[in-house]
Every structure is written in C-alpha cells, then in structure tokens.
Coordinates of C-alpha atoms in Angstrom, one line a residue:
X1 CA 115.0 155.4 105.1
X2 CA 116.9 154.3 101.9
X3 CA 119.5 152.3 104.9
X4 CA 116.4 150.6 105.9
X5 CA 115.0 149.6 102.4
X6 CA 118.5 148.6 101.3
X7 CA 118.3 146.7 104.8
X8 CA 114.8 145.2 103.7
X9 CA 116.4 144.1 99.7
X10 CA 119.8 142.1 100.9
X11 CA 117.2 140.1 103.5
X12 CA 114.8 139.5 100.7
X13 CA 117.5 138.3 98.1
X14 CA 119.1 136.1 100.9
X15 CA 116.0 134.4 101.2
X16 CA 115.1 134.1 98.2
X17 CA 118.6 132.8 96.9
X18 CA 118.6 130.3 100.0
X19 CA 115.0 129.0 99.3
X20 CA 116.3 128.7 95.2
X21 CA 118.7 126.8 96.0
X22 CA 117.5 124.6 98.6
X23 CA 114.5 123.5 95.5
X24 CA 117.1 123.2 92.6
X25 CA 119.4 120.8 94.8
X26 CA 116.7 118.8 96.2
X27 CA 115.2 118.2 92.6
X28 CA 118.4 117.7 91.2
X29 CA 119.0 115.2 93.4
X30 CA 116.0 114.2 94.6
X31 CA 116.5 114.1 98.3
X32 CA 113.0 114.1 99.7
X33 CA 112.6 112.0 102.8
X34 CA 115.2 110.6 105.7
X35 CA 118.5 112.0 106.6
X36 CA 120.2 113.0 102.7
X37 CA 117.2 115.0 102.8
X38 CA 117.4 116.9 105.8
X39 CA 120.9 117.6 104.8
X40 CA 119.6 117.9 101.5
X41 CA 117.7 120.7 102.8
X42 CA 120.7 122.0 105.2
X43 CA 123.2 122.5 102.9
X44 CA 121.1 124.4 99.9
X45 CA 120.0 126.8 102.4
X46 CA 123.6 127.7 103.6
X47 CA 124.8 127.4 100.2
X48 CA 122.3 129.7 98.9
X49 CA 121.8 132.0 102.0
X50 CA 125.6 132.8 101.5
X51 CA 125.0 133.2 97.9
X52 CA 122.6 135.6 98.3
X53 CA 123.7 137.9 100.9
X54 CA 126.8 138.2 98.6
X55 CA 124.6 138.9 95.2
X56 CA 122.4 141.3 97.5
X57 CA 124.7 143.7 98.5
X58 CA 126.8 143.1 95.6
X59 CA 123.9 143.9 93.4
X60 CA 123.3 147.6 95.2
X61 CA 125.7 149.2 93.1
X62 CA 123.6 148.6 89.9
X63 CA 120.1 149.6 91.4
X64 CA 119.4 153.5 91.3
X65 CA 117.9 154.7 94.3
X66 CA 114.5 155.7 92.7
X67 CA 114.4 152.0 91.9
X68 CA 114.7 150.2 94.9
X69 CA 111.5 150.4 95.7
X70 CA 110.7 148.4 92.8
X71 CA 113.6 146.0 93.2
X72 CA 112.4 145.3 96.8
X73 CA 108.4 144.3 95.6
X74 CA 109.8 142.6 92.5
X75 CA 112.0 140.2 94.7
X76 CA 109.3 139.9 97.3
X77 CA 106.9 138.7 94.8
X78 CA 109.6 136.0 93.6
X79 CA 110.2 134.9 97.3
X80 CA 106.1 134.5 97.4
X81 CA 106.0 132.3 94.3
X82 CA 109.2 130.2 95.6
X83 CA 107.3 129.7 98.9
X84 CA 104.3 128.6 96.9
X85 CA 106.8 126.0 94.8
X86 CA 107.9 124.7 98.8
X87 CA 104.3 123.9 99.2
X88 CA 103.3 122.5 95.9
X89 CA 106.4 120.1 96.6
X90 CA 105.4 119.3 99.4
X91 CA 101.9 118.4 98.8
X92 CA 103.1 116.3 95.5
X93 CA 105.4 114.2 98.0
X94 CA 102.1 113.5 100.3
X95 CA 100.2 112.7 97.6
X96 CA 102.4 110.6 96.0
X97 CA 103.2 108.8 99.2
X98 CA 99.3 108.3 99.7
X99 CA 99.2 107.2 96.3
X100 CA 102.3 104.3 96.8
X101 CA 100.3 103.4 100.3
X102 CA 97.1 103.0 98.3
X103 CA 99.1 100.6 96.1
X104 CA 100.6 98.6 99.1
X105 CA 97.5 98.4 100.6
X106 CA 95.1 97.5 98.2
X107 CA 96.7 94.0 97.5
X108 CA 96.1 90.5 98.4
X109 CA 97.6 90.0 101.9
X110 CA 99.1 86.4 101.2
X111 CA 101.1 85.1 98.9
X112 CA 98.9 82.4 97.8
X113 CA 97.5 79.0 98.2
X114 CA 99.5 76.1 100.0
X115 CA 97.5 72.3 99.5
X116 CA 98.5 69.6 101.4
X117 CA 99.1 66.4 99.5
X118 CA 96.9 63.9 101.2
X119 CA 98.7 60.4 101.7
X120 CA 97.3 57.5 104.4
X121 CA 98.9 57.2 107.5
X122 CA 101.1 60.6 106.8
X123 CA 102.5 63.3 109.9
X124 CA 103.1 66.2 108.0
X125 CA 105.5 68.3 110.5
X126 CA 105.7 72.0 110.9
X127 CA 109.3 73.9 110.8
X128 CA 110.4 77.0 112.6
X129 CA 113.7 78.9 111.0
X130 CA 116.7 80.0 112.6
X131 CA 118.8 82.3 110.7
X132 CA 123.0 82.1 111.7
X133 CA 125.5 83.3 109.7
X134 CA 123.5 84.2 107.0
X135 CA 122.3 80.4 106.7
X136 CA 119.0 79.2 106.9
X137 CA 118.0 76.4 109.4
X138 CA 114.8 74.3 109.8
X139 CA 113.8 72.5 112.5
X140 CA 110.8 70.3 113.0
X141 CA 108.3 71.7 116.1
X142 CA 105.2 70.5 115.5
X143 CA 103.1 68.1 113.3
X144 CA 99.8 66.9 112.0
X145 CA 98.5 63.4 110.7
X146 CA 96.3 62.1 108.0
X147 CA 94.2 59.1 109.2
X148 CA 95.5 56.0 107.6
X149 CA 92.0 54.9 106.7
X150 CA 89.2 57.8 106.4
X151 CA 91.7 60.2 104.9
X152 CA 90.7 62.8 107.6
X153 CA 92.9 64.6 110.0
X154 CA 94.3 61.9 112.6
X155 CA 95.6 64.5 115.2
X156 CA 96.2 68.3 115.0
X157 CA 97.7 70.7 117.2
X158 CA 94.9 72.7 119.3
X159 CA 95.7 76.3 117.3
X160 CA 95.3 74.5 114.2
X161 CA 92.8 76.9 111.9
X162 CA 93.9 76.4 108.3
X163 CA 92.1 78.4 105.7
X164 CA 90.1 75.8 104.5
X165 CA 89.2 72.2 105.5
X166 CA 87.1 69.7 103.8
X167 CA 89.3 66.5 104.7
X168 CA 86.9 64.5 103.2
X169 CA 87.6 65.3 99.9
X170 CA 91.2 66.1 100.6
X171 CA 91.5 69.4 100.6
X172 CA 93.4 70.9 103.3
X173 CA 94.6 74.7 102.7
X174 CA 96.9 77.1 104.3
X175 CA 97.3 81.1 103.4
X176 CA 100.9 81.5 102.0
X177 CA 102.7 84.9 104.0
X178 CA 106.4 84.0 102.3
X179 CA 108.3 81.4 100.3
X180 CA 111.8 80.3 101.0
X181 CA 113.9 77.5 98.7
X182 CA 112.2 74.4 99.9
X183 CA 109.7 75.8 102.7
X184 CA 106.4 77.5 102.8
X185 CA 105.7 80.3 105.6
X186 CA 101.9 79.2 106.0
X187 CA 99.3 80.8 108.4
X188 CA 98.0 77.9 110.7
X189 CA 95.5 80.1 112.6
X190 CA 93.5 82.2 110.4
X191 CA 92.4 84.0 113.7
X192 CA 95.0 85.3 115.3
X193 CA 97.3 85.1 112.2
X194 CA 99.9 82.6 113.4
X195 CA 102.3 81.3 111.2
X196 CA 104.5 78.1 110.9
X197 CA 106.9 76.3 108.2
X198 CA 105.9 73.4 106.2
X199 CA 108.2 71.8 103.7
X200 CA 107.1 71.7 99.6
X201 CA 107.1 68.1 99.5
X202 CA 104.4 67.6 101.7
X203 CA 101.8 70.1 99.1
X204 CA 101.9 72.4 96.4
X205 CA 102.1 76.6 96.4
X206 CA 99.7 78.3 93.8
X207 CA 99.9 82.1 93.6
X208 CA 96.6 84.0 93.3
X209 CA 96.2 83.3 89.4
X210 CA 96.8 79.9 89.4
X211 CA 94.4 79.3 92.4
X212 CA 91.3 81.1 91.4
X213 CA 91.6 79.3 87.8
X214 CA 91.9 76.0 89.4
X215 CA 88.3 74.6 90.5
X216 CA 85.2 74.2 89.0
X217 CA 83.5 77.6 90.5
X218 CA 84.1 80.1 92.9
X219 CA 82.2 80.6 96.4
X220 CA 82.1 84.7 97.7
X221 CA 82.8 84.5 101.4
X222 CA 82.7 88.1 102.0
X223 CA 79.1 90.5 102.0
X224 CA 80.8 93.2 100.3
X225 CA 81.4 91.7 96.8
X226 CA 79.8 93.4 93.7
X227 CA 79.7 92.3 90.7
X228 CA 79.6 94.2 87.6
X229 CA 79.4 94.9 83.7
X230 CA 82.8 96.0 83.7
X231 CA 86.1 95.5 85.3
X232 CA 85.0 99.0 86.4
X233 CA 83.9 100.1 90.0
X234 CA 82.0 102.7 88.4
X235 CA 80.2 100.6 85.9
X236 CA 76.8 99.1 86.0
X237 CA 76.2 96.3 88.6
X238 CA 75.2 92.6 87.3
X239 CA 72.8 90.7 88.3
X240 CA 72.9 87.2 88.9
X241 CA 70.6 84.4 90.5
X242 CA 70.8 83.4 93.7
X243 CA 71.5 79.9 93.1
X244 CA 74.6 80.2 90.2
X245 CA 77.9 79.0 89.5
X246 CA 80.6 81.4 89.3
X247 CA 83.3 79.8 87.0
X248 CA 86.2 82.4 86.7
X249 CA 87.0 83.0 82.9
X250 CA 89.9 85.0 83.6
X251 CA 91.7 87.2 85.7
X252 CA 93.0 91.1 85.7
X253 CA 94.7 92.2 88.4
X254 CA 92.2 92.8 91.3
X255 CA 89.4 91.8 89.0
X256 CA 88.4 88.2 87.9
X257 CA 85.9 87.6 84.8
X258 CA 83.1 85.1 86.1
X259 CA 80.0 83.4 83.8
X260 CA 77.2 82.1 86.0
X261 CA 75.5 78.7 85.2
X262 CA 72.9 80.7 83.7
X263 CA 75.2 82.2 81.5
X264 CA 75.7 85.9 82.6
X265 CA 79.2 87.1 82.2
X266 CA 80.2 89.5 85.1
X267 CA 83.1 91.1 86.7
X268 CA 83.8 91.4 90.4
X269 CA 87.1 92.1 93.2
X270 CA 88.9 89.3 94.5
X271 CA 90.3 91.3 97.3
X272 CA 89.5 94.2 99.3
X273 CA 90.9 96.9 100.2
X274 CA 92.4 95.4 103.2
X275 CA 93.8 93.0 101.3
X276 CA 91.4 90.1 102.4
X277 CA 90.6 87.5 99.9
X278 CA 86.5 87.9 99.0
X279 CA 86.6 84.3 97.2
X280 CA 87.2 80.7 97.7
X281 CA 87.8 77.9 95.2
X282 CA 85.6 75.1 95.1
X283 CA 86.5 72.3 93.5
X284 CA 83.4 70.2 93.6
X285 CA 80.5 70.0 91.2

C-alpha cells in the first residue's frame, strides 16, 4: 500500500512540476501561438517533468509515512488549480484574439476616397504592377476618357463601376484598397470588387476624415444607420425630419457628429461592422 501511494505522489509532483513549468516559460516568454509555442510548450513539460520526478522521489525522504496521505491530496489539489490556470490561459488568449478580430473587423474596408480630376478631351489610363527584384513596375492596361465637350465620360471599359458617378458635375469616385509612391490601388467594379492602378496625377486621395468633412452634407446609403444623442450605441436615438441636411461637424473614430438643416445635432456610424461605408458625400446644395 504505502509502494503504491508513494507510486501515486512522484506521478502527481511530476505533473505538477511539468505543468508549472510549461506556464512560467510560456509567460515568461510569451509563446502563445505558432511553432515557438508548441516548442514553447514542449520543452517546459520535459524540463519540468524531469524536474519533478527528481524533486518527487527526492522529496520521500522528508515525508513521514503517516503523512503521505496528506502530501498526496495537498499536491493533487495544486495540480487541480494549475489545470484551472491552463484553462483560464487559454480562454484569455481566445478572447483576446476575438477581441483583436473585433478590431480588424469593425473598420472601414478602404482606404479612402480617390477623385478624378476632370480635364476636356483627357484618357485617364489604368496601371497594373509587376513587382521584380524588389522594384516596382507600372504598366498602362487599360483607360477611360473625358468627353472634350460635355465633361462626361467619353468611353469606359465595360466592368467599369466606380463608387460614385455624377459626370455632370465632375465627380467621378473610386474606393481606395492601397497606396503606393505615385499610384492608387482603386476598386473599378464596386460589384465584384475588382481592382486596377491609376496614377496621382490624374486625382486626388482623401482618407476617411478628410472625405466626410469635404461636401456640403452627407447622404446615408445604407438602411441600418441610427442616429443618436450620443456617440453611444446605447444612448438615446435622435430624431430628425425626413427631408434634412446632414452636415458633418466632426468626426470620432467610427462616429461622425452631424446637425440637420433644422438644427438637430446627432451622432451616427459611418461604417458597419463589415466595414462598409453607410455615407456618401454630397457636394451639391
């Protein structure tokens, strides 16, 4: 009996040593995720299985035999609260990486605004990259025109879908997905997403801030917009009438401050949660 319980302690200390160990280096270090932490993982549990069957045995000698018993329920109820530290570990790193995808998430999809600057009789060409030797290349694929006399589009290729037209005032505007020295990754199809090069001579890139404090008012083109008191999802809603003028006052991260033509001050998001814009510019009265 006293074989078996002496058995029963050296496993118990093993484990508990290997498990110790394992936490202290991956804190230490903070190996959580990929390959370092698998070995991360590896290693502390040799290291400390080792350690433990060593200190276990070792640590016989010292324990009188009417008080193993409570050696062995002492060190199982240290192996049960090292478990439960695996586990609250591992449930902080879940939450932590919901929390970061949250973040990625929940922000504007694009860049910004790219605006065309409209000049008669002007092809404006789209650019594909090559990348060699760590160098950049851009060569012209594509174009469209400006008509030399009615300032509308001339000729466009047949995907062409930028993300807003109104020619006739001269506003012509792409969704921004990167920037590069001189060049503007631009979506030309706002249905199927495809994208295309055009240079920065031919317009002007505004990021999100600049863009929304550029026009006169703001237009919601999406059903699910709220507006509100507060810059607060939780706060009460505000009303407005049907027939006002957003002008954007300011703008707070995901929030922009609006007043109405009527006056009424209120608070809404300018994206979603899928990152999709919920409001477009207008620049007219």
């Amino acid at each position: 009996m006293n074989t078996l319980l002496k058995t029963l302690y050296v496993i118990l200390v093993t484990f508990l040593t290997a498990v110790t160990t394992m936490n202290l280096k991956a804190i230490l270090f903070h190996y959580d995720n990929g390959w370092d932490g698998i070995a991360a993982v590896l290693g502390g549990l040799m290291v400390g299985a080792v350690l433990g069957l060593v200190g276990g045995i070792y640590s016989l000698k010292w324990i009188p035999e009417e008080k193993l018993k409570l050696s062995i329920l002492i060190v199982l109820i240290l192996n049960v609260l090292m478990i439960g530290v695996v586990f609250v570990r591992a449930e902080m790193r879940k939450v932590k990486s919901m929390r970061l995808e949250r973040i990625a998430v929940h922000a504007p999809k694009y860049l910004g605004i790219y605006s065309i600057h409209f000049e008669n009789n002007k092809v404006i060409p789209f650019y594909s990259v090559n990348y060699k030797d760590d160098q950049q290349t851009f060569r012209k694929i594509d174009s469209f025109a400006i008509n030399e006399n009615s300032m509308d589009l001339a000729y466009a290729p047949p995907y062409f879908m930028p993300y807003y037209s109104k020619t006739d005032y001269q506003v012509l505007q792409f969704n921004v997905k990167s920037l590069h020295h001189n060049y503007a990754e631009v979506v030309v199809n706002k249905i199927n997403g495809q994208t295309s090069f055009l240079s920065l001579d031919d317009g002007k890139f505004e990021n999100w801030t600049s863009y929304l404090l550029s026009g006169n008012s703001i237009d919601l083109i999406s059903d699910d917009v709220t507006l509100y008191h507060r810059p607060l999802t939780y706060a009460d809603p505000q009303k407005m009438l049907d027939d006002d003028l957003l002008k954007v006052l300011s703008v707070q991260e995901d929030w922009i401050q609006v007043k109405g033509s009527s006056g009424k001050i209120a608070w809404l998001k300018w994206y979603n949660e899928d990152g999709e814009v919920t409001v477009r510019v207008n620049y007219f009265e």
